[in-house]
Short mmCIF file of C-alpha atoms in Angstrom, two decimals:
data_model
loop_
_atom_site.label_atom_id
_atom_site.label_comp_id
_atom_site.label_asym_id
_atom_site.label_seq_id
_atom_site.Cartn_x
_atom_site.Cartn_y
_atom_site.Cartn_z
CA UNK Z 1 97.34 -102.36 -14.48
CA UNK Z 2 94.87 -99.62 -13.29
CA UNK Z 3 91.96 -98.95 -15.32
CA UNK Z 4 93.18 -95.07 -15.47
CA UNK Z 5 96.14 -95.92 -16.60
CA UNK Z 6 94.57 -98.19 -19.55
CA UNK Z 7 92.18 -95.40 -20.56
CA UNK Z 8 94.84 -92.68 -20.64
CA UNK Z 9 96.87 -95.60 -23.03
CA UNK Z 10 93.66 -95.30 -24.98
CA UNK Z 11 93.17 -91.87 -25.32
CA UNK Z 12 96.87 -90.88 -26.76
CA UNK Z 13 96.61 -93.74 -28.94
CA UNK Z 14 93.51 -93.02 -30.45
CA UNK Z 15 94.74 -89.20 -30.79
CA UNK Z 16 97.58 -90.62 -32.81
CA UNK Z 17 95.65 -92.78 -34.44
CA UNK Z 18 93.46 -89.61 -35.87
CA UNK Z 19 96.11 -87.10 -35.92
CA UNK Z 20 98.19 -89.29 -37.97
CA UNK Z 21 95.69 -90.65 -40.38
CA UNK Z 22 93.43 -87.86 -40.90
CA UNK Z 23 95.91 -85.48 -40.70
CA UNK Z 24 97.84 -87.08 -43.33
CA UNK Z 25 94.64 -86.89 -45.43
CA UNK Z 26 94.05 -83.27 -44.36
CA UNK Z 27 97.52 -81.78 -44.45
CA UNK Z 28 99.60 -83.85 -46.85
CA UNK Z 29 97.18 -85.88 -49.53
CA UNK Z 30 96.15 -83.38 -51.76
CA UNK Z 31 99.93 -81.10 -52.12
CA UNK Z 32 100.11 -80.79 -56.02
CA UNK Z 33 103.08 -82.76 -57.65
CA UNK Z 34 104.20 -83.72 -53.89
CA UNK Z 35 101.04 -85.05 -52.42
CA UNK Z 36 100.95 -88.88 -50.84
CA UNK Z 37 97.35 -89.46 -52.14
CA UNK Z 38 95.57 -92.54 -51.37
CA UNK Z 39 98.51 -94.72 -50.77
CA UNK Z 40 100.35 -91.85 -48.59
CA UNK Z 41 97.41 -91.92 -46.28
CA UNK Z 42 96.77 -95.82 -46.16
CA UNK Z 43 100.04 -95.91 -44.92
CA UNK Z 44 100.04 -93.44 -42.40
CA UNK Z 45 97.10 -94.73 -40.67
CA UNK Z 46 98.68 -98.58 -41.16
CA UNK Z 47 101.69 -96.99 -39.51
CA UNK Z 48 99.78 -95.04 -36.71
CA UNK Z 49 98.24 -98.60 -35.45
CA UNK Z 50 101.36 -100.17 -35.85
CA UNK Z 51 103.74 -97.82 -33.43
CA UNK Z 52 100.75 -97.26 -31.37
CA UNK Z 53 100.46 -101.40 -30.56
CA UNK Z 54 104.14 -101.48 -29.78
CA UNK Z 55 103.78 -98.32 -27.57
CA UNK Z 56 100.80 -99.03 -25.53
CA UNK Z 57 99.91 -102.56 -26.72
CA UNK Z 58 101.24 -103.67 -23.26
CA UNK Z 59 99.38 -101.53 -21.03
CA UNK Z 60 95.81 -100.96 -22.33
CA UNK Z 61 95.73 -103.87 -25.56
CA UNK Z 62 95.99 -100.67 -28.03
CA UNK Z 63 92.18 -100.83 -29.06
CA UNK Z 64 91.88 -97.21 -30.21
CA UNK Z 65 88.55 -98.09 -31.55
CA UNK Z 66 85.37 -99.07 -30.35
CA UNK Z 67 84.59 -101.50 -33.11
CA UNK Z 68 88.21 -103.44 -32.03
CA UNK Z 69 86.75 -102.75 -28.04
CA UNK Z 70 82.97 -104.20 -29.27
CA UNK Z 71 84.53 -107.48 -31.14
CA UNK Z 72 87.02 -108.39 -28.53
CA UNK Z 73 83.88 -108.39 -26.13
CA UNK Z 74 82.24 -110.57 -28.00
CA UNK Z 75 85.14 -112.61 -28.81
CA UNK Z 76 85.50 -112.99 -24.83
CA UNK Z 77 88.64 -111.13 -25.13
CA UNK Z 78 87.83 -108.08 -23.17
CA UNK Z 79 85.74 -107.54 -20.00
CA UNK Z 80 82.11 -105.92 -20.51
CA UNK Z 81 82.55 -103.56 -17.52
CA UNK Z 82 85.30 -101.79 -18.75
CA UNK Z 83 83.65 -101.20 -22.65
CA UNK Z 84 81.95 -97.86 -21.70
CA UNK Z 85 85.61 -96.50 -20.09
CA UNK Z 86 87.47 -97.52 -23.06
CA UNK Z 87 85.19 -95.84 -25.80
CA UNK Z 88 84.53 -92.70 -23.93
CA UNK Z 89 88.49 -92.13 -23.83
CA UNK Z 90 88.97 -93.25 -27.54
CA UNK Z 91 86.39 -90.72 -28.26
CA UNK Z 92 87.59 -88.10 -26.80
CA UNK Z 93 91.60 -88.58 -27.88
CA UNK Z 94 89.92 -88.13 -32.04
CA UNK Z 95 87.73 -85.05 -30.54
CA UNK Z 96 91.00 -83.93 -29.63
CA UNK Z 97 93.19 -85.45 -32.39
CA UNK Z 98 91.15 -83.14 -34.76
CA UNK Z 99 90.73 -80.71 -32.80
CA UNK Z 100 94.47 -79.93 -33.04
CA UNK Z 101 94.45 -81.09 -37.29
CA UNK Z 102 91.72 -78.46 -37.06
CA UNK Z 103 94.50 -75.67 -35.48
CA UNK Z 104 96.68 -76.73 -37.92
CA UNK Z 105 95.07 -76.76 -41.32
CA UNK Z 106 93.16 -73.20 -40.26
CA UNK Z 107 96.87 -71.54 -40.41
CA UNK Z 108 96.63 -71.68 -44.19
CA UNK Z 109 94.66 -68.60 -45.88
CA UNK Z 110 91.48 -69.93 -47.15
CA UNK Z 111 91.34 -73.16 -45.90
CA UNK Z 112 87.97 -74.05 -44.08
CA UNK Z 113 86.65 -77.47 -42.37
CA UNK Z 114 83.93 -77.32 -44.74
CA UNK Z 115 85.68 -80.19 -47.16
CA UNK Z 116 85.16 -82.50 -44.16
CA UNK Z 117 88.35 -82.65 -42.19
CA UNK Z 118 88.46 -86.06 -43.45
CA UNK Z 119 85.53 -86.94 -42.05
CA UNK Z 120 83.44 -90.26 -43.69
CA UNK Z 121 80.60 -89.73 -45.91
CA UNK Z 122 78.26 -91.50 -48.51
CA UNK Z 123 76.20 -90.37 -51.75
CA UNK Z 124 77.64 -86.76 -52.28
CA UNK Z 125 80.24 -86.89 -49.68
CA UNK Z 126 81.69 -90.31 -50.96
CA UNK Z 127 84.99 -89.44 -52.53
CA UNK Z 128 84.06 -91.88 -55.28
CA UNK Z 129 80.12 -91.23 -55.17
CA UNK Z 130 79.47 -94.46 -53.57
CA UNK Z 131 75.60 -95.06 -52.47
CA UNK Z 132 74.47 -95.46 -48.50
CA UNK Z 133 74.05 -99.40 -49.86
CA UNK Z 134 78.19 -99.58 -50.87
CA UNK Z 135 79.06 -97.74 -47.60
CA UNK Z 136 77.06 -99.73 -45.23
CA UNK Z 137 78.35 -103.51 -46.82
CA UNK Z 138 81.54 -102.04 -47.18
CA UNK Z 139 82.13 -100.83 -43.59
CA UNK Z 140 80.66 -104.08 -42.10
CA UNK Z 141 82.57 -106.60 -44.20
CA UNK Z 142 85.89 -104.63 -43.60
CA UNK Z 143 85.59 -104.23 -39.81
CA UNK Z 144 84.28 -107.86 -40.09
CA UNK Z 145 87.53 -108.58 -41.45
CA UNK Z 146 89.91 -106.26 -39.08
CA UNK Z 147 89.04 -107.81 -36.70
CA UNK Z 148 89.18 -111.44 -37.72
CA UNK Z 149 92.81 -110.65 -38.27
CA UNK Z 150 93.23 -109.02 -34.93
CA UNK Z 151 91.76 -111.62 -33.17
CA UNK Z 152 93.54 -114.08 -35.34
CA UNK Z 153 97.10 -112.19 -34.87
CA UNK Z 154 96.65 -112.10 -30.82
CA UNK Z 155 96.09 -115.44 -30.70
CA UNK Z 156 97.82 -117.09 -28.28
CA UNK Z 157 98.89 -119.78 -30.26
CA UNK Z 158 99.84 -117.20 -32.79
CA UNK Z 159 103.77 -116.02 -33.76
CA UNK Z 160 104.77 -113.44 -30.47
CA UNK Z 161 105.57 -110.14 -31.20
CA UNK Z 162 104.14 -109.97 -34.98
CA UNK Z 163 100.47 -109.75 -34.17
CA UNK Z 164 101.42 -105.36 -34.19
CA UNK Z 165 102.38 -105.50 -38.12
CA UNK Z 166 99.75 -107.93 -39.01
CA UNK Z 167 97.35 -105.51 -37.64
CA UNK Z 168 98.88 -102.54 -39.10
CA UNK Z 169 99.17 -103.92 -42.51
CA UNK Z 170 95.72 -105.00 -42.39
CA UNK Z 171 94.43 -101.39 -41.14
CA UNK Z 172 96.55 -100.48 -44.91
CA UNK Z 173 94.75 -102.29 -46.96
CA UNK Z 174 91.56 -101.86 -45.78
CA UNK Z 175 91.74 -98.17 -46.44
CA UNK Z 176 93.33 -98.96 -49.70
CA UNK Z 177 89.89 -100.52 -50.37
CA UNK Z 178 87.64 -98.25 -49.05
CA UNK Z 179 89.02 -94.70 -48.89
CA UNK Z 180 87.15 -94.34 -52.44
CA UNK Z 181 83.97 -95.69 -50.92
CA UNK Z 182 83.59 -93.90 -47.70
CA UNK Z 183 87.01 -92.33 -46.69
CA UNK Z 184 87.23 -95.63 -44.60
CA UNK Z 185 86.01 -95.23 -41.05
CA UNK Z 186 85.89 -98.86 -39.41
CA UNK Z 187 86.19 -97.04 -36.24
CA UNK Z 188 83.75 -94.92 -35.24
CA UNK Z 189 85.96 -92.57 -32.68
CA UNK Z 190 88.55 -92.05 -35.77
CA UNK Z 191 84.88 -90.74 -37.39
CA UNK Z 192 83.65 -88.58 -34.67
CA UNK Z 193 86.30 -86.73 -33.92
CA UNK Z 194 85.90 -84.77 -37.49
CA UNK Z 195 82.76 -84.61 -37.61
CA UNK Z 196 82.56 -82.98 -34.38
CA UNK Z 197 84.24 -80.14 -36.16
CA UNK Z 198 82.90 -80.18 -39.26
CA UNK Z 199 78.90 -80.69 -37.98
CA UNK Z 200 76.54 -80.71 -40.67
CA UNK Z 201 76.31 -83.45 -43.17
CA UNK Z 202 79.71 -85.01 -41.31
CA UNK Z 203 77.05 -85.60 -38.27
CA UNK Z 204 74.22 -86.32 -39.90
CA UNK Z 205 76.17 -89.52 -41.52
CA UNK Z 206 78.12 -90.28 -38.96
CA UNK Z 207 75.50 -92.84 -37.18
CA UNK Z 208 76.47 -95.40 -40.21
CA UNK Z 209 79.90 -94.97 -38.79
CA UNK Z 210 78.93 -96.32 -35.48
CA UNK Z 211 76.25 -98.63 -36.37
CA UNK Z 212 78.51 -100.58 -39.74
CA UNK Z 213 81.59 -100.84 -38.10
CA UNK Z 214 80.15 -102.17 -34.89
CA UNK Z 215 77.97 -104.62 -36.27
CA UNK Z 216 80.76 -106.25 -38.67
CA UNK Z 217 83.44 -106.32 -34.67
CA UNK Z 218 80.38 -108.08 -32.89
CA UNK Z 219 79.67 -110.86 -35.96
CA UNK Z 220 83.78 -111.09 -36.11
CA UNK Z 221 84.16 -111.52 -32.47
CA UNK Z 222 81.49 -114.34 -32.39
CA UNK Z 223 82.74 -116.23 -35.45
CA UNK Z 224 85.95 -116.44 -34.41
CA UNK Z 225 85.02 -117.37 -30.49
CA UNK Z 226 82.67 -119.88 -32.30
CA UNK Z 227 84.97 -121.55 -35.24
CA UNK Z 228 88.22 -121.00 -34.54
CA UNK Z 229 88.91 -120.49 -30.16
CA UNK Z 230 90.38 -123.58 -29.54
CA UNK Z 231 87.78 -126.27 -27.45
#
């Protein structure tokens, strides 16, 4: 398969990855008496993964994260050459992603990007007023864990065909963990993309959002290659 063709698999996944996930938090979380909430949104982005791995899974491996592209690197998984390709087109499908949640949301009188698009946050811009301490264990440990079950579902010695709603499932409960913590990032394109719009305190954080998540893929990617890769 041609590397264009893999980083143009990347980029709409990753836009649907953000459009669906944040935009469910954006557009559809907060509706009085009909909103999804927390659960609503861990769903949708659980869901995004999940058609987006049976979609493009084939043709690109459905990263839509640089964290996932980082720890199957390390986990010998994934070719170094082709790391820089894949995050520059994740990155730009959630520029894009919110650029478009951004078009939306505006249409509504007296709606501004200025409660954070979704963006990810600690201290005052944790939804549950979580510290830069909780945020920074908390994105580690749950990327850690991501990918440990991504790795762990692609397996080859793994069930076929499943490893898509493992993965998805997984991607669910992690934000059911952490959406109160940091709004759950554990992917630093889905956490660039609104912060590009929103700017201020949204950039100013977001280097946690790259540093955390990709620190918790590389350790994953190691441990597994190390404990569990078959000798």
């Amino acid at each position: 398969m041609p590397l264009s063709k893999k980083l143009t698999a990347e980029f709409l996944g990753t836009f649907w990855l953000v459009l669906g996930g944040c935009g469910s938090a954006v557009l559809s979380a907060l509706i009085p008496d009909i909103g999804i909430g927390i659960l609503g949104v861990s769903i949708a982005f659980g869901l995004t993964v999940l058609t987006a791995a049976y979609a493009i899974g084939h043709i690109s491996g459905c990263h839509l994260n640089p964290a996932v592209s980082v720890g199957l690197c390390t986990a010998g998984r994934f070719p170094a050459a082709h790391l820089l390709p894949y995050i520059i087109a994740q990155v730009i499908g959630a520029i894009a992603a919110a650029g478009v949640i951004y078009l939306i949301a505006s249409g509504k009188a007296g709606w501004t990007p200025h409660g954070g698009l979704a963006s990810n946050g600690y201290g005052d811009h944790s939804p549950g007023g979580y510290a830069l301490k909780s945020g920074l264990v908390s994105e580690i440990v749950m990327t850690f864990m991501f990918l440990m079950v991504i790795l762990g579902a692609t397996d080859k010695r793994a069930p076929s065909g499943f490893a898509p709603i493992a993965i998805g499932l997984c991607l669910t409960l992690i934000h059911l963990i952490s959406i109160p913590v940091t709004n759950t990032s554990v992917n630093p394109a889905r956490s660039t993309g609104p912060a590009i719009i929103v700017g201020d305190w949204a950039l100013a954080q977001l280097w946690l959002f790259w540093v955390a998540p990709i620190v918790g893929a590389a350790i994953a990617g190691f441990a597994y290659k190390s404990v569990f890769e078959k000798e």
